[in-house]
Structure formats: C-alpha cells, structure tokens
Amino acid sequence: MVSYDFSGKVAFVTGAAHGQGESHAQHYARHGADVVVTDIGHNVDSVPYDLGTSDELEETAGLVEDEGQEALTIEMDVRSEDEVASAVDEAIDHFGQVDILANNAGIGSMSDAVEMDEAMWDEMIDTNLKGVWLCAKHVGQHFIDRGDGGKIVSTASTAGAIGIPSQGHYVAAKHGVVGLTKTLALELAEYDVNVNCIGPTGIDTPMISGFNEAYGEEALGEMAELTGPWNVFGDGGMLDSKDISEAYMWLSSDAARYVTGIYLPVDAGFLAK
C-alpha cells in the first residue's frame, strides 16, 4: 500500500455506508484524515437492492475511528440541494474546513431505454449526476471562499466511456460525470482545486450482489457478452473496493497536484478491447 499524508485534512465522502464509499472513508482515515461519512439512509423506489442504512453508516464511522481519526456521520440525500448544503455547512462548522470531496454516491438499475419509466430515469440522473454536481457546487464554493485549494474526486464508470445495453440512464449519467469533471477542472483551476473522476469496472459491492438477486446472474453475463469481460486478467473476477480507493488516494494527494480534468479508468483492461 502506498503511503500518503492527509494529516490535518478533512475528507467528505458520499455513499459511505457500504461498498466503495466505506472503503474510501477507511482509506482516508488510514492516511491521517478526519472523515465526514454521509449516506441516504433509506431505499429508493427504482433501485432493486438495499441502499446504505443508518447502522451501516455508523459502522463506517467506527472504521474511521479505529484508524485513530474523527468521524462525523450525516444522513444526506445527494438529490436534495437543501440537504447537501446543510451537510456541507455542518461539516465546516464541526471541523472548520473540508479539503477533499469524494463524490462516490450512486445507484444502479436495469431497463431498456424504450421501456424505462420516467421515475427510474429521473432517480438515476438525480443521484448519479445531479448529486455529483450539487456536492461539487457546495464544497467547491467552500474551496473558493477558503482560498487554500482542494480536491474533488468523483466516481464515474467504464460506462462513462462506452454504451451498455439496458443501462442507458446509467451510461448517460456517467458520461455526464466525465464532462462535468472536465468543466469543473477548468472553472476551479484558478483556485488551485483539482477535479478528477475514476472509471471503475465491475466491483464486488452490494450493488453487484443486488443486481444478481434482482435480475439474475445471467443478466450481467449477457451484458458482458456484448461489452466484453470486465477483467482481462487471469482471474477474470470482480475488483475489490480497495482497488478504487487507492486511485482515490492518489488523486487526492499532492502526488497528483498537476493532475486535473482526467477520467482515470481502473478497469482491469475493460476499455482496452
């Protein structure tokens, strides 16, 4: 594991109750940051698996504290500007600052575009794209007001670079994250803020296990037949959340101080085909 020094810094992590967000929060703490851990705390109608719960969010806070750092837990729906603004204000009131925004919160569902109902489309775009913008808007304004730089890292997807059947809403949102990242990088450069996003391939998280339960493993298999294997290495399996966390740590560190506006695939060769 590469070592980074986030001593005296505060990371604000969305979707932190389980999966990748839990891992990111723990990694930031392991490298010395205090962490604001946020999640929605309830399910969304169009999503066929359980989202992060209040108890899971408290468990993530415990992992942060086990690393010797302070955690602040906030239940927040990234689709709501009032809730996002309130959460960012609470974090700043508590810690005095935010230094890193980890835009991780996201949902998944499946439907062909011509059969999808409007609610499924809206909930996807509102969570996976609007939520990224709202968090970047309010933390970004704090970075501007504070005048001491900052880091924004967002979770896009390999779906931010290609089309995937039955994933039109997800693909649209993740392409949007990539474009938003590039634009924010240009807008915030004068304030010494780096803005980047990561494109993971399939990760072993509750989202994937929830997909298997809701749609059957054959659904993901059929998707892979059209897009190619999610992992070209020998084991061919899902990646671990920690593999994405390592990319988050690098992009959040001074080692990447001149890296901005990029889409960084952590895709096990998925996009090399």
C-alpha positions as protocol buffer text, in pm:
chain_id: "A"
residue {
  index: 1
  type: MET
  ca { x: 0 y: 0 z: 0 }
}
residue {
  index: 2
  type: VAL
  ca { x: 134 y: 342 z: -97 }
}
residue {
  index: 3
  type: SER
  ca { x: 157 y: 587 z: 192 }
}
residue {
  index: 4
  type: TYR
  ca { x: 3 y: 935 z: 173 }
}
residue {
  index: 5
  type: ASP
  ca { x: -9 y: 1209 z: 434 }
}
residue {
  index: 6
  type: PHE
  ca { x: -355 y: 1358 z: 487 }
}
residue {
  index: 7
  type: SER
  ca { x: -277 y: 1474 z: 839 }
}
residue {
  index: 8
  type: GLY
  ca { x: -486 y: 1777 z: 933 }
}
residue {
  index: 9
  type: LYS
  ca { x: -717 y: 1729 z: 637 }
}
residue {
  index: 10
  type: VAL
  ca { x: -1089 y: 1651 z: 622 }
}
residue {
  index: 11
  type: ALA
  ca { x: -1244 y: 1425 z: 359 }
}
residue {
  index: 12
  type: PHE
  ca { x: -1615 y: 1444 z: 280 }
}
residue {
  index: 13
  type: VAL
  ca { x: -1732 y: 1105 z: 145 }
}
residue {
  index: 14
  type: THR
  ca { x: -2076 y: 1043 z: -5 }
}
residue {
  index: 15
  type: GLY
  ca { x: -2232 y: 698 z: -26 }
}
residue {
  index: 16
  type: ALA
  ca { x: -2012 y: 593 z: 265 }
}
residue {
  index: 17
  type: ALA
  ca { x: -2237 y: 338 z: 437 }
}
residue {
  index: 18
  type: HIS
  ca { x: -2105 y: 39 z: 245 }
}
residue {
  index: 19
  type: GLY
  ca { x: -1921 y: -72 z: -68 }
}
residue {
  index: 20
  type: GLN
  ca { x: -1671 y: 163 z: -227 }
}
residue {
  index: 21
  type: GLY
  ca { x: -1763 y: 459 z: -7 }
}
residue {
  index: 22
  type: GLU
  ca { x: -1695 y: 265 z: 311 }
}
residue {
  index: 23
  type: SER
  ca { x: -1356 y: 165 z: 172 }
}
residue {
  index: 24
  type: HIS
  ca { x: -1271 y: 523 z: 68 }
}
residue {
  index: 25
  type: ALA
  ca { x: -1358 y: 657 z: 413 }
}
residue {
  index: 26
  type: GLN
  ca { x: -1141 y: 396 z: 584 }
}
residue {
  index: 27
  type: HIS
  ca { x: -851 y: 464 z: 348 }
}
residue {
  index: 28
  type: TYR
  ca { x: -864 y: 840 z: 403 }
}
residue {
  index: 29
  type: ALA
  ca { x: -855 y: 780 z: 778 }
}
residue {
  index: 30
  type: ARG
  ca { x: -571 y: 529 z: 745 }
}
residue {
  index: 31
  type: HIS
  ca { x: -366 y: 806 z: 580 }
}
residue {
  index: 32
  type: GLY
  ca { x: -445 y: 1058 z: 853 }
}
residue {
  index: 33
  type: ALA
  ca { x: -763 y: 1242 z: 751 }
}
residue {
  index: 34
  type: ASP
  ca { x: -1072 y: 1303 z: 958 }
}
residue {
  index: 35
  type: VAL
  ca { x: -1376 y: 1196 z: 761 }
}
residue {
  index: 36
  type: VAL
  ca { x: -1734 y: 1314 z: 709 }
}
residue {
  index: 37
  type: VAL
  ca { x: -1929 y: 999 z: 623 }
}
residue {
  index: 38
  type: THR
  ca { x: -2263 y: 1055 z: 452 }
}
residue {
  index: 39
  type: ASP
  ca { x: -2531 y: 834 z: 300 }
}
residue {
  index: 40
  type: ILE
  ca { x: -2901 y: 843 z: 222 }
}
residue {
  index: 41
  type: GLY
  ca { x: -3013 y: 605 z: 498 }
}
residue {
  index: 42
  type: HIS
  ca { x: -3315 y: 471 z: 310 }
}
residue {
  index: 43
  type: ASN
  ca { x: -3407 y: 296 z: -14 }
}
residue {
  index: 44
  type: VAL
  ca { x: -3510 y: 447 z: -350 }
}
residue {
  index: 45
  type: ASP
  ca { x: -3813 y: 306 z: -531 }
}
residue {
  index: 46
  type: SER
  ca { x: -3649 y: 228 z: -866 }
}
residue {
  index: 47
  type: VAL
  ca { x: -3344 y: 58 z: -714 }
}
residue {
  index: 48
  type: PRO
  ca { x: -3391 y: -318 z: -666 }
}
residue {
  index: 49
  type: TYR
  ca { x: -3145 y: -361 z: -378 }
}
residue {
  index: 50
  type: ASP
  ca { x: -3094 y: -207 z: -34 }
}
residue {
  index: 51
  type: LEU
  ca { x: -2905 y: 120 z: -15 }
}
residue {
  index: 52
  type: GLY
  ca { x: -2690 y: 223 z: 278 }
}
residue {
  index: 53
  type: THR
  ca { x: -2853 y: 222 z: 620 }
}
residue {
  index: 54
  type: SER
  ca { x: -2803 y: 433 z: 931 }
}
residue {
  index: 55
  type: ASP
  ca { x: -2646 y: 137 z: 1111 }
}
residue {
  index: 56
  type: GLU
  ca { x: -2401 y: 78 z: 825 }
}
residue {
  index: 57
  type: LEU
  ca { x: -2307 y: 445 z: 828 }
}
residue {
  index: 58
  type: GLU
  ca { x: -2226 y: 419 z: 1198 }
}
residue {
  index: 59
  type: GLU
  ca { x: -2016 y: 110 z: 1121 }
}
residue {
  index: 60
  type: THR
  ca { x: -1817 y: 311 z: 867 }
}
residue {
  index: 61
  type: ALA
  ca { x: -1765 y: 582 z: 1128 }
}
residue {
  index: 62
  type: GLY
  ca { x: -1632 y: 310 z: 1357 }
}
residue {
  index: 63
  type: LEU
  ca { x: -1379 y: 204 z: 1093 }
}
residue {
  index: 64
  type: VAL
  ca { x: -1259 y: 564 z: 1067 }
}
residue {
  index: 65
  type: GLU
  ca { x: -1224 y: 588 z: 1445 }
}
residue {
  index: 66
  type: ASP
  ca { x: -1041 y: 254 z: 1455 }
}
residue {
  index: 67
  type: GLU
  ca { x: -777 y: 422 z: 1238 }
}
residue {
  index: 68
  type: GLY
  ca { x: -738 y: 690 z: 1505 }
}
residue {
  index: 69
  type: GLN
  ca { x: -930 y: 963 z: 1323 }
}
residue {
  index: 70
  type: GLU
  ca { x: -1251 y: 1152 z: 1393 }
}
residue {
  index: 71
  type: ALA
  ca { x: -1569 y: 1072 z: 1201 }
}
residue {
  index: 72
  type: LEU
  ca { x: -1879 y: 1285 z: 1156 }
}
residue {
  index: 73
  type: THR
  ca { x: -2187 y: 1096 z: 1033 }
}
residue {
  index: 74
  type: ILE
  ca { x: -2457 y: 1275 z: 835 }
}
residue {
  index: 75
  type: GLU
  ca { x: -2760 y: 1125 z: 665 }
}
residue {
  index: 76
  type: MET
  ca { x: -2796 y: 1313 z: 338 }
}
residue {
  index: 77
  type: ASP
  ca { x: -2973 y: 1262 z: 6 }
}
residue {
  index: 78
  type: VAL
  ca { x: -2743 y: 1393 z: -267 }
}
residue {
  index: 79
  type: ARG
  ca { x: -3050 y: 1468 z: -482 }
}
residue {
  index: 80
  type: SER
  ca { x: -3158 y: 1746 z: -245 }
}
residue {
  index: 81
  type: GLU
  ca { x: -2971 y: 2077 z: -257 }
}
residue {
  index: 82
  type: ASP
  ca { x: -3103 y: 2174 z: 86 }
}
residue {
  index: 83
  type: GLU
  ca { x: -2967 y: 1853 z: 239 }
}
residue {
  index: 84
  type: VAL
  ca { x: -2632 y: 1883 z: 61 }
}
residue {
  index: 85
  type: ALA
  ca { x: -2590 y: 2247 z: 160 }
}
residue {
  index: 86
  type: SER
  ca { x: -2683 y: 2166 z: 521 }
}
residue {
  index: 87
  type: ALA
  ca { x: -2440 y: 1873 z: 534 }
}
residue {
  index: 88
  type: VAL
  ca { x: -2151 y: 2077 z: 397 }
}
residue {
  index: 89
  type: ASP
  ca { x: -2226 y: 2357 z: 645 }
}
residue {
  index: 90
  type: GLU
  ca { x: -2239 y: 2105 z: 930 }
}
residue {
  index: 91
  type: ALA
  ca { x: -1905 y: 1958 z: 826 }
}
residue {
  index: 92
  type: ILE
  ca { x: -1742 y: 2300 z: 810 }
}
residue {
  index: 93
  type: ASP
  ca { x: -1893 y: 2404 z: 1144 }
}
residue {
  index: 94
  type: HIS
  ca { x: -1765 y: 2083 z: 1304 }
}
residue {
  index: 95
  type: PHE
  ca { x: -1417 y: 2056 z: 1154 }
}
residue {
  index: 96
  type: GLY
  ca { x: -1359 y: 2414 z: 1037 }
}
residue {
  index: 97
  type: GLN
  ca { x: -1287 y: 2301 z: 682 }
}
residue {
  index: 98
  type: VAL
  ca { x: -1327 y: 2040 z: 409 }
}
residue {
  index: 99
  type: ASP
  ca { x: -1020 y: 1958 z: 200 }
}
residue {
  index: 100
  type: ILE
  ca { x: -1131 y: 1663 z: -13 }
}
residue {
  index: 101
  type: LEU
  ca { x: -1466 y: 1576 z: -168 }
}
residue {
  index: 102
  type: ALA
  ca { x: -1513 y: 1209 z: -259 }
}
residue {
  index: 103
  type: ASN
  ca { x: -1821 y: 1205 z: -481 }
}
residue {
  index: 104
  type: ASN
  ca { x: -1897 y: 835 z: -453 }
}
residue {
  index: 105
  type: ALA
  ca { x: -2275 y: 807 z: -400 }
}
residue {
  index: 106
  type: GLY
  ca { x: -2452 y: 626 z: -682 }
}
residue {
  index: 107
  type: ILE
  ca { x: -2727 y: 380 z: -767 }
}
residue {
  index: 108
  type: GLY
  ca { x: -2788 y: 118 z: -1033 }
}
residue {
  index: 109
  type: SER
  ca { x: -3088 y: -35 z: -1208 }
}
residue {
  index: 110
  type: MET
  ca { x: -3162 y: -201 z: -1542 }
}
residue {
  index: 111
  type: SER
  ca { x: -3414 y: -141 z: -1819 }
}
residue {
  index: 112
  type: ASP
  ca { x: -3407 y: -96 z: -2194 }
}
residue {
  index: 113
  type: ALA
  ca { x: -3433 y: 274 z: -2276 }
}
residue {
  index: 114
  type: VAL
  ca { x: -3756 y: 232 z: -2475 }
}
residue {
  index: 115
  type: GLU
  ca { x: -3922 y: 50 z: -2184 }
}
residue {
  index: 116
  type: MET
  ca { x: -3787 y: 251 z: -1891 }
}
residue {
  index: 117
  type: ASP
  ca { x: -4034 y: 454 z: -1686 }
}
residue {
  index: 118
  type: GLU
  ca { x: -3969 y: 819 z: -1614 }
}
residue {
  index: 119
  type: ALA
  ca { x: -3918 y: 770 z: -1241 }
}
residue {
  index: 120
  type: MET
  ca { x: -3630 y: 525 z: -1299 }
}
residue {
  index: 121
  type: TRP
  ca { x: -3464 y: 771 z: -1537 }
}
residue {
  index: 122
  type: ASP
  ca { x: -3510 y: 1068 z: -1303 }
}
residue {
  index: 123
  type: GLU
  ca { x: -3387 y: 889 z: -991 }
}
residue {
  index: 124
  type: MET
  ca { x: -3075 y: 774 z: -1175 }
}
residue {
  index: 125
  type: ILE
  ca { x: -2985 y: 1113 z: -1321 }
}
residue {
  index: 126
  type: ASP
  ca { x: -3069 y: 1294 z: -998 }
}
residue {
  index: 127
  type: THR
  ca { x: -2848 y: 1064 z: -790 }
}
residue {
  index: 128
  type: ASN
  ca { x: -2556 y: 982 z: -1019 }
}
residue {
  index: 129
  type: LEU
  ca { x: -2518 y: 1317 z: -1197 }
}
residue {
  index: 130
  type: LYS
  ca { x: -2712 y: 1592 z: -1022 }
}
residue {
  index: 131
  type: GLY
  ca { x: -2582 y: 1468 z: -685 }
}
residue {
  index: 132
  type: VAL
  ca { x: -2223 y: 1492 z: -806 }
}
residue {
  index: 133
  type: TRP
  ca { x: -2286 y: 1848 z: -924 }
}
residue {
  index: 134
  type: LEU
  ca { x: -2460 y: 1956 z: -602 }
}
residue {
  index: 135
  type: CYS
  ca { x: -2181 y: 1827 z: -381 }
}
residue {
  index: 136
  type: ALA
  ca { x: -1916 y: 1980 z: -607 }
}
residue {
  index: 137
  type: LYS
  ca { x: -2110 y: 2307 z: -610 }
}
residue {
  index: 138
  type: HIS
  ca { x: -2125 y: 2347 z: -233 }
}
residue {
  index: 139
  type: VAL
  ca { x: -1784 y: 2203 z: -143 }
}
residue {
  index: 140
  type: GLY
  ca { x: -1636 y: 2387 z: -441 }
}
residue {
  index: 141
  type: GLN
  ca { x: -1774 y: 2717 z: -315 }
}
residue {
  index: 142
  type: HIS
  ca { x: -1612 y: 2644 z: 22 }
}
residue {
  index: 143
  type: PHE
  ca { x: -1282 y: 2586 z: -157 }
}
residue {
  index: 144
  type: ILE
  ca { x: -1317 y: 2923 z: -335 }
}
residue {
  index: 145
  type: ASP
  ca { x: -1411 y: 3107 z: -15 }
}
residue {
  index: 146
  type: ARG
  ca { x: -1133 y: 2943 z: 185 }
}
residue {
  index: 147
  type: GLY
  ca { x: -870 y: 3016 z: -79 }
}
residue {
  index: 148
  type: ASP
  ca { x: -645 y: 2723 z: 5 }
}
residue {
  index: 149
  type: GLY
  ca { x: -712 y: 2479 z: -279 }
}
residue {
  index: 150
  type: GLY
  ca { x: -889 y: 2145 z: -260 }
}
residue {
  index: 151
  type: LYS
  ca { x: -951 y: 1811 z: -426 }
}
residue {
  index: 152
  type: ILE
  ca { x: -1267 y: 1675 z: -588 }
}
residue {
  index: 153
  type: VAL
  ca { x: -1271 y: 1312 z: -699 }
}
residue {
  index: 154
  type: SER
  ca { x: -1587 y: 1157 z: -842 }
}
residue {
  index: 155
  type: THR
  ca { x: -1686 y: 802 z: -931 }
}
residue {
  index: 156
  type: ALA
  ca { x: -1775 y: 774 z: -1297 }
}
residue {
  index: 157
  type: SER
  ca { x: -1760 y: 424 z: -1450 }
}
residue {
  index: 158
  type: THR
  ca { x: -1641 y: 240 z: -1758 }
}
residue {
  index: 159
  type: ALA
  ca { x: -1999 y: 328 z: -1858 }
}
residue {
  index: 160
  type: GLY
  ca { x: -1871 y: 683 z: -1885 }
}
residue {
  index: 161
  type: ALA
  ca { x: -1677 y: 581 z: -2196 }
}
residue {
  index: 162
  type: ILE
  ca { x: -1900 y: 328 z: -2379 }
}
residue {
  index: 163
  type: GLY
  ca { x: -2263 y: 231 z: -2426 }
}
residue {
  index: 164
  type: ILE
  ca { x: -2409 y: -63 z: -2234 }
}
residue {
  index: 165
  type: PRO
  ca { x: -2744 y: -226 z: -2318 }
}
residue {
  index: 166
  type: SER
  ca { x: -3017 y: -186 z: -2053 }
}
residue {
  index: 167
  type: GLN
  ca { x: -2807 y: 87 z: -1893 }
}
residue {
  index: 168
  type: GLY
  ca { x: -2898 y: 397 z: -2095 }
}
residue {
  index: 169
  type: HIS
  ca { x: -2980 y: 606 z: -1789 }
}
residue {
  index: 170
  type: TYR
  ca { x: -2665 y: 493 z: -1605 }
}
residue {
  index: 171
  type: VAL
  ca { x: -2448 y: 548 z: -1914 }
}
residue {
  index: 172
  type: ALA
  ca { x: -2595 y: 896 z: -1965 }
}
residue {
  index: 173
  type: ALA
  ca { x: -2527 y: 990 z: -1602 }
}
residue {
  index: 174
  type: LYS
  ca { x: -2171 y: 860 z: -1603 }
}
residue {
  index: 175
  type: HIS
  ca { x: -2087 y: 1028 z: -1935 }
}
residue {
  index: 176
  type: GLY
  ca { x: -2223 y: 1341 z: -1769 }
}
residue {
  index: 177
  type: VAL
  ca { x: -1989 y: 1298 z: -1472 }
}
residue {
  index: 178
  type: VAL
  ca { x: -1692 y: 1283 z: -1708 }
}
residue {
  index: 179
  type: GLY
  ca { x: -1798 y: 1603 z: -1887 }
}
residue {
  index: 180
  type: LEU
  ca { x: -1877 y: 1781 z: -1561 }
}
residue {
  index: 181
  type: THR
  ca { x: -1537 y: 1684 z: -1425 }
}
residue {
  index: 182
  type: LYS
  ca { x: -1356 y: 1839 z: -1720 }
}
residue {
  index: 183
  type: THR
  ca { x: -1559 y: 2158 z: -1694 }
}
residue {
  index: 184
  type: LEU
  ca { x: -1516 y: 2195 z: -1317 }
}
residue {
  index: 185
  type: ALA
  ca { x: -1143 y: 2138 z: -1358 }
}
residue {
  index: 186
  type: LEU
  ca { x: -1124 y: 2441 z: -1587 }
}
residue {
  index: 187
  type: GLU
  ca { x: -1352 y: 2657 z: -1374 }
}
residue {
  index: 188
  type: LEU
  ca { x: -1175 y: 2583 z: -1044 }
}
residue {
  index: 189
  type: ALA
  ca { x: -813 y: 2575 z: -1160 }
}
residue {
  index: 190
  type: GLU
  ca { x: -757 y: 2940 z: -1070 }
}
residue {
  index: 191
  type: TYR
  ca { x: -847 y: 2849 z: -711 }
}
residue {
  index: 192
  type: ASP
  ca { x: -592 y: 2564 z: -702 }
}
residue {
  index: 193
  type: VAL
  ca { x: -862 y: 2295 z: -697 }
}
residue {
  index: 194
  type: ASN
  ca { x: -801 y: 1963 z: -873 }
}
residue {
  index: 195
  type: VAL
  ca { x: -1107 y: 1788 z: -1016 }
}
residue {
  index: 196
  type: ASN
  ca { x: -1087 y: 1432 z: -1148 }
}
residue {
  index: 197
  type: CYS
  ca { x: -1300 y: 1122 z: -1188 }
}
residue {
  index: 198
  type: ILE
  ca { x: -1241 y: 747 z: -1187 }
}
residue {
  index: 199
  type: GLY
  ca { x: -1388 y: 483 z: -1416 }
}
residue {
  index: 200
  type: PRO
  ca { x: -1416 y: 152 z: -1229 }
}
residue {
  index: 201
  type: THR
  ca { x: -1502 y: -177 z: -1396 }
}
residue {
  index: 202
  type: GLY
  ca { x: -1717 y: -429 z: -1205 }
}
residue {
  index: 203
  type: ILE
  ca { x: -1651 y: -403 z: -831 }
}
residue {
  index: 204
  type: ASP
  ca { x: -1758 y: -656 z: -569 }
}
residue {
  index: 205
  type: THR
  ca { x: -2011 y: -437 z: -383 }
}
residue {
  index: 206
  type: PRO
  ca { x: -2373 y: -457 z: -262 }
}
residue {
  index: 207
  type: MET
  ca { x: -2477 y: -301 z: -595 }
}
residue {
  index: 208
  type: ILE
  ca { x: -2348 y: -600 z: -792 }
}
residue {
  index: 209
  type: SER
  ca { x: -2482 y: -858 z: -548 }
}
residue {
  index: 210
  type: GLY
  ca { x: -2814 y: -672 z: -551 }
}
residue {
  index: 211
  type: PHE
  ca { x: -2819 y: -685 z: -932 }
}
residue {
  index: 212
  type: ASN
  ca { x: -2763 y: -1061 z: -923 }
}
residue {
  index: 213
  type: GLU
  ca { x: -3052 y: -1109 z: -682 }
}
residue {
  index: 214
  type: ALA
  ca { x: -3289 y: -878 z: -869 }
}
residue {
  index: 215
  type: TYR
  ca { x: -3211 y: -961 z: -1230 }
}
residue {
  index: 216
  type: GLY
  ca { x: -3023 y: -1292 z: -1209 }
}
residue {
  index: 217
  type: GLU
  ca { x: -2656 y: -1354 z: -1275 }
}
residue {
  index: 218
  type: GLU
  ca { x: -2743 y: -1429 z: -1638 }
}
residue {
  index: 219
  type: ALA
  ca { x: -2836 y: -1061 z: -1690 }
}
residue {
  index: 220
  type: LEU
  ca { x: -2485 y: -945 z: -1608 }
}
residue {
  index: 221
  type: GLY
  ca { x: -2348 y: -1233 z: -1811 }
}
residue {
  index: 222
  type: GLU
  ca { x: -2544 y: -1124 z: -2117 }
}
residue {
  index: 223
  type: MET
  ca { x: -2417 y: -770 z: -2067 }
}
residue {
  index: 224
  type: ALA
  ca { x: -2058 y: -898 z: -2055 }
}
residue {
  index: 225
  type: GLU
  ca { x: -2110 y: -1090 z: -2378 }
}
residue {
  index: 226
  type: LEU
  ca { x: -2191 y: -761 z: -2553 }
}
residue {
  index: 227
  type: THR
  ca { x: -1929 y: -541 z: -2387 }
}
residue {
  index: 228
  type: GLY
  ca { x: -1652 y: -793 z: -2327 }
}
residue {
  index: 229
  type: PRO
  ca { x: -1501 y: -920 z: -1999 }
}
residue {
  index: 230
  type: TRP
  ca { x: -1490 y: -676 z: -1710 }
}
residue {
  index: 231
  type: ASN
  ca { x: -1145 y: -805 z: -1614 }
}
residue {
  index: 232
  type: VAL
  ca { x: -894 y: -931 z: -1872 }
}
residue {
  index: 233
  type: PHE
  ca { x: -652 y: -1068 z: -1615 }
}
residue {
  index: 234
  type: GLY
  ca { x: -624 y: -1437 z: -1532 }
}
residue {
  index: 235
  type: ASP
  ca { x: -879 y: -1450 z: -1252 }
}
residue {
  index: 236
  type: GLY
  ca { x: -1134 y: -1252 z: -1455 }
}
residue {
  index: 237
  type: GLY
  ca { x: -1327 y: -1165 z: -1141 }
}
residue {
  index: 238
  type: MET
  ca { x: -1465 y: -851 z: -985 }
}
residue {
  index: 239
  type: LEU
  ca { x: -1222 y: -600 z: -839 }
}
residue {
  index: 240
  type: ASP
  ca { x: -1221 y: -508 z: -470 }
}
residue {
  index: 241
  type: SER
  ca { x: -1333 y: -168 z: -346 }
}
residue {
  index: 242
  type: LYS
  ca { x: -982 y: -108 z: -214 }
}
residue {
  index: 243
  type: ASP
  ca { x: -851 y: -106 z: -572 }
}
residue {
  index: 244
  type: ILE
  ca { x: -1065 y: 201 z: -640 }
}
residue {
  index: 245
  type: SER
  ca { x: -977 y: 354 z: -304 }
}
residue {
  index: 246
  type: GLU
  ca { x: -608 y: 350 z: -397 }
}
residue {
  index: 247
  type: ALA
  ca { x: -686 y: 560 z: -706 }
}
residue {
  index: 248
  type: TYR
  ca { x: -893 y: 796 z: -490 }
}
residue {
  index: 249
  type: MET
  ca { x: -599 y: 836 z: -251 }
}
residue {
  index: 250
  type: TRP
  ca { x: -354 y: 920 z: -531 }
}
residue {
  index: 251
  type: LEU
  ca { x: -584 y: 1176 z: -694 }
}
residue {
  index: 252
  type: SER
  ca { x: -649 y: 1331 z: -350 }
}
residue {
  index: 253
  type: SER
  ca { x: -279 y: 1363 z: -271 }
}
residue {
  index: 254
  type: ASP
  ca { x: -4 y: 1610 z: -352 }
}
residue {
  index: 255
  type: ALA
  ca { x: 148 y: 1342 z: -576 }
}
residue {
  index: 256
  type: ALA
  ca { x: -125 y: 1431 z: -827 }
}
residue {
  index: 257
  type: ARG
  ca { x: -104 y: 1808 z: -779 }
}
residue {
  index: 258
  type: TYR
  ca { x: -79 y: 1873 z: -1153 }
}
residue {
  index: 259
  type: VAL
  ca { x: -340 y: 1614 z: -1250 }
}
residue {
  index: 260
  type: THR
  ca { x: -681 y: 1765 z: -1321 }
}
residue {
  index: 261
  type: GLY
  ca { x: -972 y: 1713 z: -1556 }
}
residue {
  index: 262
  type: ILE
  ca { x: -892 y: 1347 z: -1617 }
}
residue {
  index: 263
  type: TYR
  ca { x: -1104 y: 1036 z: -1643 }
}
residue {
  index: 264
  type: LEU
  ca { x: -890 y: 761 z: -1489 }
}
residue {
  index: 265
  type: PRO
  ca { x: -1006 y: 407 z: -1576 }
}
residue {
  index: 266
  type: VAL
  ca { x: -939 y: 147 z: -1309 }
}
residue {
  index: 267
  type: ASP
  ca { x: -1088 y: -114 z: -1533 }
}
residue {
  index: 268
  type: ALA
  ca { x: -866 y: -424 z: -1546 }
}
residue {
  index: 269
  type: GLY
  ca { x: -839 y: -380 z: -1922 }
}
residue {
  index: 270
  type: PHE
  ca { x: -1212 y: -347 z: -1988 }
}
residue {
  index: 271
  type: LEU
  ca { x: -1167 y: -50 z: -2221 }
}
residue {
  index: 272
  type: ALA
  ca { x: -855 y: -188 z: -2394 }
}
residue {
  index: 273
  type: LYS
  ca { x: -1057 y: -413 z: -2625 }
}
